[in-house]
Amino acid sequence: MGFSNKEIHRLILVFTMCICLFVNNGLAGKMKIVEAPNTFGINNNILAQGNRMQARVLPSPVSGPAHLHRLAGKCFSLTESTYRYELCPFHNITQHEQSFRWNAYSGILGIWQEWEIANNTFKGMWMRDGDTCGTRNREAKVILVCSTQSKLAQVSEPSTCVYSLMFETPLVCHPHSLLVYPTLSETLQKRWDDAEQARYEGLITEQGYGNLLRDIFEDAGFLKSHKVKEKLPEAAVQGETHSSLEKCNEDFQKQQEEIERLRALLTHHNIPFHSQTGNAEQLIQKDLCRHRCLICCSVTDGTKGAGTTTMLQHLRGDAG
């Protein structure tokens, strides 16, 4: 039994509509910033390519220096050998094989996660949780370098499934453009100042100092949170601060008067204090002198406490 031309045309129309619905549903919910899969090869299956571009995780919020936020929503391409790389800062990195093979690879190398920070500097952007690569997921580190224009300049694979990308941009040409301290809120800057002071006074170890900084960077949104919070020693948190030399001298005089009052009280009750109590008094005097020199002398002659001042100037990016 044959079909008329009108019936055949109707069947073709229904079949076409089914295919369109299938493709649209199959590609729904994919990544926001991903260029269409390559069209090389006569047997390249678009639906299969779309499935490969499925993100494992959502990208982290945009963070870091405010002048770099303008890169969000933009993408930069580079073709090397048989691959085209697509970098979308604060979103993802993709790789597309420019090949006539029927199963040419097109996938995700990493999703924006966190900054790498060292020595008060944003060292690079980490893109993680990319496509499966053996027993692990692909990941990539983006290094920002100064240039006259923004472009993806180089891609390499220093180790299996770990990629290194060099992104050139004029946005990082200023010497202070990648400093971490100026990007923090006043509250987080104060926490960093307290950690720096505690480290200077020897109240915390280098490891404790590093943990405090990581907590600060996590709270700022620069690093992924691991829920390990470090606290300053109680002495550093509750220690008295002096805003001026006059205030410092005033507090020191009050401490002296208190010692004299206690000494008179002991004498009145015929309690000896020149031996053991005298040693305690010496310890109190030494402690007072140490704190007095640490805070006051920086006001008078800069011989003590200048190191902390210099460190804070470096953190802020001050010229000096």
Coordinates of C-alpha atoms in Angstrom, one line a residue:
M1 CA 0.0 0.0 0.0
G2 CA 1.6 3.3 -1.1
F3 CA 1.6 6.7 0.5
S4 CA 0.5 9.9 -1.2
N5 CA 3.0 12.8 -1.5
K6 CA 0.9 14.7 1.1
E7 CA 1.1 11.9 3.6
I8 CA 4.8 11.5 3.1
H9 CA 5.3 15.2 3.6
R10 CA 3.3 15.0 6.9
L11 CA 5.4 12.1 8.2
I12 CA 8.6 13.9 7.4
L13 CA 7.3 17.0 9.3
V14 CA 6.3 14.9 12.4
F15 CA 9.7 13.1 12.4
T16 CA 11.6 16.4 12.2
M17 CA 9.7 17.8 15.1
C18 CA 10.5 14.7 17.2
I19 CA 14.2 15.1 16.4
C20 CA 14.2 18.7 17.5
L21 CA 12.4 18.0 20.8
F22 CA 14.9 15.1 21.5
V23 CA 18.0 17.3 20.8
N24 CA 16.6 20.3 22.8
N25 CA 15.8 18.1 25.8
G26 CA 19.2 16.3 25.6
L27 CA 21.1 19.5 25.6
A28 CA 19.1 21.3 28.3
G29 CA 20.8 22.3 31.6
K30 CA 24.4 22.4 30.1
M31 CA 27.0 24.9 31.1
K32 CA 26.3 28.6 30.6
I33 CA 29.5 29.6 28.9
V34 CA 30.6 26.9 26.5
E35 CA 31.1 27.3 22.8
A36 CA 29.3 24.9 20.5
P37 CA 31.2 21.6 20.0
N38 CA 33.4 21.5 16.9
T39 CA 31.8 20.4 13.6
F40 CA 34.9 18.7 12.2
G41 CA 34.2 15.2 10.8
I42 CA 31.2 14.0 8.9
N43 CA 30.1 11.6 11.7
N44 CA 30.5 14.0 14.6
N45 CA 27.5 13.3 16.9
I46 CA 26.2 16.6 18.3
L47 CA 24.2 15.0 21.1
A48 CA 27.2 12.9 22.3
Q49 CA 29.4 16.0 22.3
G50 CA 26.8 17.9 24.3
N51 CA 26.7 15.2 27.0
R52 CA 30.5 15.5 27.4
M53 CA 30.1 19.1 28.2
Q54 CA 28.0 18.4 31.3
A55 CA 29.5 20.3 34.4
R56 CA 30.1 18.3 37.5
V57 CA 29.9 21.3 39.9
L58 CA 28.9 24.9 39.7
P59 CA 31.6 27.5 39.5
S60 CA 32.5 29.5 42.6
P61 CA 31.4 33.1 42.9
V62 CA 33.6 35.8 41.3
S63 CA 36.2 36.9 43.8
G64 CA 39.6 38.5 44.1
P65 CA 40.7 42.0 42.9
A66 CA 37.7 44.0 41.8
H67 CA 39.4 45.2 38.5
L68 CA 39.6 41.5 37.4
H69 CA 35.8 41.0 37.8
R70 CA 35.3 42.6 34.3
L71 CA 36.7 39.3 32.9
A72 CA 33.6 37.4 34.1
G73 CA 31.3 36.4 31.3
K74 CA 34.1 36.7 28.6
C75 CA 35.9 33.9 26.9
F76 CA 39.3 33.7 25.2
S77 CA 40.4 31.0 22.6
L78 CA 43.7 29.6 21.6
T79 CA 44.4 26.9 19.0
E80 CA 47.5 24.8 19.5
S81 CA 48.3 21.8 17.3
T82 CA 45.0 19.9 16.9
Y83 CA 43.2 21.4 20.0
R84 CA 41.3 24.6 20.5
Y85 CA 41.2 25.8 24.1
E86 CA 38.5 28.1 25.5
L87 CA 39.2 30.0 28.8
C88 CA 36.2 31.7 30.4
P89 CA 37.6 33.3 33.6
F90 CA 35.6 32.7 36.7
H91 CA 33.7 30.0 34.9
N92 CA 35.5 27.2 33.1
I93 CA 38.1 25.9 30.6
T94 CA 37.2 23.6 27.7
Q95 CA 39.1 21.7 25.1
H96 CA 38.0 20.9 21.6
E97 CA 39.9 18.5 19.3
Q98 CA 40.1 19.8 15.8
S99 CA 40.0 16.4 14.1
F100 CA 38.1 14.4 11.5
R101 CA 37.9 11.4 13.8
W102 CA 34.3 10.3 14.5
N103 CA 34.9 10.6 18.3
A104 CA 36.9 13.8 18.4
Y105 CA 37.2 14.9 22.1
S106 CA 35.4 18.0 23.3
G107 CA 35.2 18.4 27.1
I108 CA 35.8 20.4 30.3
L109 CA 39.3 20.8 31.7
G110 CA 38.2 22.5 34.9
I111 CA 35.5 24.6 36.6
W112 CA 36.5 27.8 38.5
Q113 CA 37.1 27.0 42.2
E114 CA 39.6 29.1 44.1
W115 CA 42.7 31.3 44.0
E116 CA 46.2 30.2 44.7
I117 CA 47.7 32.7 47.2
A118 CA 51.3 33.1 48.4
N119 CA 53.2 36.0 49.9
N120 CA 50.2 38.3 49.9
T121 CA 49.8 37.8 46.2
F122 CA 47.2 36.1 44.0
K123 CA 49.4 33.6 42.2
G124 CA 46.8 31.9 39.9
M125 CA 43.3 30.7 39.4
W126 CA 42.5 27.0 39.9
M127 CA 39.9 25.3 37.7
R128 CA 39.0 21.9 39.1
D129 CA 36.5 19.0 38.8
G130 CA 36.8 18.7 35.0
D131 CA 36.1 15.6 33.0
T132 CA 37.2 12.2 34.3
C133 CA 40.8 11.3 33.4
G134 CA 41.7 7.8 34.6
T135 CA 41.1 7.7 38.3
R136 CA 41.0 11.5 38.8
N137 CA 39.3 14.6 37.3
R138 CA 41.1 17.1 35.0
E139 CA 42.2 20.4 36.5
A140 CA 44.0 23.5 35.4
K141 CA 45.8 26.5 36.8
V142 CA 45.6 29.8 35.1
I143 CA 48.6 32.2 35.6
L144 CA 48.0 35.9 35.0
V145 CA 50.8 37.9 33.4
C146 CA 51.1 41.5 32.2
S147 CA 50.6 42.3 28.5
T148 CA 49.2 45.0 26.3
Q149 CA 46.0 43.0 25.5
S150 CA 43.9 40.2 27.1
K151 CA 44.4 36.9 25.5
L152 CA 45.0 33.2 26.2
A153 CA 48.7 32.9 25.3
Q154 CA 49.9 29.4 26.2
V155 CA 48.6 26.0 27.3
S156 CA 50.7 23.1 28.5
E157 CA 50.2 19.8 30.4
P158 CA 53.1 19.6 32.9
S159 CA 51.6 16.4 34.4
T160 CA 48.9 14.0 33.3
C161 CA 45.4 15.6 33.4
V162 CA 46.8 18.8 35.1
Y163 CA 47.0 21.7 32.7
S164 CA 48.8 25.1 33.0
L165 CA 47.5 28.1 31.1
M166 CA 49.1 31.5 30.7
F167 CA 46.6 34.4 30.4
E168 CA 48.0 37.8 29.4
T169 CA 46.2 40.9 30.4
P170 CA 46.9 44.6 31.0
L171 CA 44.8 44.3 34.2
V172 CA 47.7 42.9 36.2
C173 CA 50.5 45.3 35.0
H174 CA 50.3 47.5 38.1
P175 CA 52.8 46.3 40.7
H176 CA 50.0 46.1 43.3
S177 CA 47.3 44.7 41.1
L178 CA 47.5 41.2 42.6
L179 CA 48.0 42.1 46.2
V180 CA 45.6 40.3 48.6
Y181 CA 45.5 42.5 51.6
P182 CA 43.9 45.6 49.9
T183 CA 41.0 43.4 48.6
L184 CA 39.9 42.4 52.1
S185 CA 37.2 44.1 54.2
E186 CA 38.3 46.2 57.2
T187 CA 37.3 43.3 59.6
L188 CA 39.4 40.8 57.8
Q189 CA 42.3 43.2 57.5
K190 CA 42.1 43.7 61.3
R191 CA 42.3 39.9 61.8
W192 CA 45.3 39.8 59.5
D193 CA 47.0 42.6 61.5
D194 CA 46.3 40.7 64.8
A195 CA 47.8 37.5 63.3
E196 CA 50.8 39.4 62.1
Q197 CA 51.3 41.0 65.6
A198 CA 50.9 37.6 67.3
R199 CA 53.5 36.1 64.9
Y200 CA 55.9 39.0 65.5
E201 CA 55.6 38.5 69.3
G202 CA 56.2 34.8 69.0
L203 CA 52.7 33.9 70.4
I204 CA 51.9 31.6 67.4
T205 CA 53.9 29.2 65.3
E206 CA 54.4 29.6 61.5
Q207 CA 51.9 26.8 61.0
G208 CA 49.4 28.6 63.2
Y209 CA 50.0 31.8 61.3
G210 CA 49.4 30.0 58.0
N211 CA 46.1 28.5 59.3
L212 CA 44.9 31.9 60.5
L213 CA 45.6 33.3 57.0
R214 CA 43.8 30.5 55.3
D215 CA 40.7 31.1 57.5
I216 CA 40.8 34.7 56.5
F217 CA 41.1 33.9 52.8
E218 CA 38.2 31.3 53.1
D219 CA 36.0 33.9 54.8
A220 CA 36.8 36.4 52.0
G221 CA 35.7 33.8 49.4
F222 CA 39.2 33.4 47.9
L223 CA 39.6 29.8 48.9
K224 CA 37.2 26.8 49.2
S225 CA 36.3 26.3 52.8
H226 CA 37.6 23.2 54.7
K227 CA 35.9 24.2 57.9
V228 CA 39.1 24.3 60.0
K229 CA 39.2 27.5 62.0
E230 CA 42.3 28.6 63.9
K231 CA 42.1 31.0 66.8
L232 CA 44.6 33.5 68.1
P233 CA 46.0 32.8 71.6
E234 CA 44.0 34.4 74.3
A235 CA 46.8 36.7 75.2
A236 CA 46.9 38.1 71.7
V237 CA 43.2 38.6 71.5
Q238 CA 42.7 40.2 74.9
G239 CA 46.0 42.0 75.1
E240 CA 45.7 45.8 75.8
T241 CA 46.7 48.1 73.0
H242 CA 48.1 51.6 73.4
S243 CA 47.1 54.3 70.9
S244 CA 49.8 56.8 72.0
L245 CA 53.0 57.2 74.0
E246 CA 51.0 59.3 76.7
K247 CA 48.5 56.5 77.1
C248 CA 51.2 53.9 77.3
N249 CA 53.0 55.9 80.0
E250 CA 49.8 56.5 81.9
D251 CA 49.0 52.8 82.0
F252 CA 52.6 52.0 83.0
Q253 CA 52.3 54.4 85.9
K254 CA 49.1 52.8 87.1
Q255 CA 50.8 49.4 87.1
Q256 CA 53.6 50.9 89.2
E257 CA 51.2 52.3 91.7
E258 CA 49.4 49.0 92.0
I259 CA 52.6 47.2 92.8
E260 CA 53.5 49.8 95.5
R261 CA 50.0 49.4 97.0
L262 CA 50.4 45.6 97.1
R263 CA 53.9 46.0 98.6
A264 CA 52.5 48.3 101.4
L265 CA 49.7 45.9 102.1
L266 CA 52.1 43.0 102.5
T267 CA 54.3 45.1 104.8
H268 CA 51.4 46.1 106.9
H269 CA 50.5 42.5 107.6
N270 CA 54.2 41.5 108.2
I271 CA 54.3 39.3 105.2
P272 CA 57.8 39.0 103.7
F273 CA 58.0 39.6 100.0
H274 CA 61.6 40.3 99.2
S275 CA 62.4 36.8 98.2
Q276 CA 59.8 35.0 96.2
T277 CA 57.5 38.0 95.9
G278 CA 60.4 40.0 94.8
N279 CA 61.0 37.6 92.0
A280 CA 57.4 37.9 91.0
E281 CA 57.7 41.7 91.0
Q282 CA 60.8 41.5 88.8
L283 CA 58.8 39.3 86.3
I284 CA 56.0 41.8 86.3
Q285 CA 58.4 44.6 85.7
K286 CA 60.1 42.8 82.9
D287 CA 56.8 42.0 81.3
L288 CA 55.7 45.6 81.6
C289 CA 58.9 46.8 80.1
R290 CA 58.8 44.3 77.2
H291 CA 55.3 45.5 76.2
R292 CA 56.2 49.1 76.8
C293 CA 59.2 48.8 74.5
L294 CA 57.2 46.8 71.9
I295 CA 54.5 49.4 71.5
C296 CA 55.9 52.7 72.9
C297 CA 59.4 52.7 71.5
S298 CA 58.0 52.5 67.9
V299 CA 56.4 55.9 68.6
T300 CA 59.5 57.5 70.0
D301 CA 62.5 56.2 68.1
G302 CA 61.3 53.3 65.9
T303 CA 63.7 50.8 67.4
K304 CA 60.9 48.3 68.2
G305 CA 57.7 47.6 66.4
A306 CA 59.1 49.0 63.2
G307 CA 59.2 45.5 61.7
T308 CA 55.4 45.1 62.1
T309 CA 54.8 48.6 60.7
T310 CA 56.9 47.7 57.6
M311 CA 55.1 44.4 57.1
L312 CA 51.7 46.1 57.2
Q313 CA 52.9 48.7 54.7
H314 CA 53.9 45.8 52.4
L315 CA 50.6 44.1 52.9
R316 CA 48.7 47.3 51.9
G317 CA 51.0 48.1 49.0
D318 CA 52.2 51.3 50.5
A319 CA 55.2 53.0 48.9
G320 CA 56.8 53.4 52.3

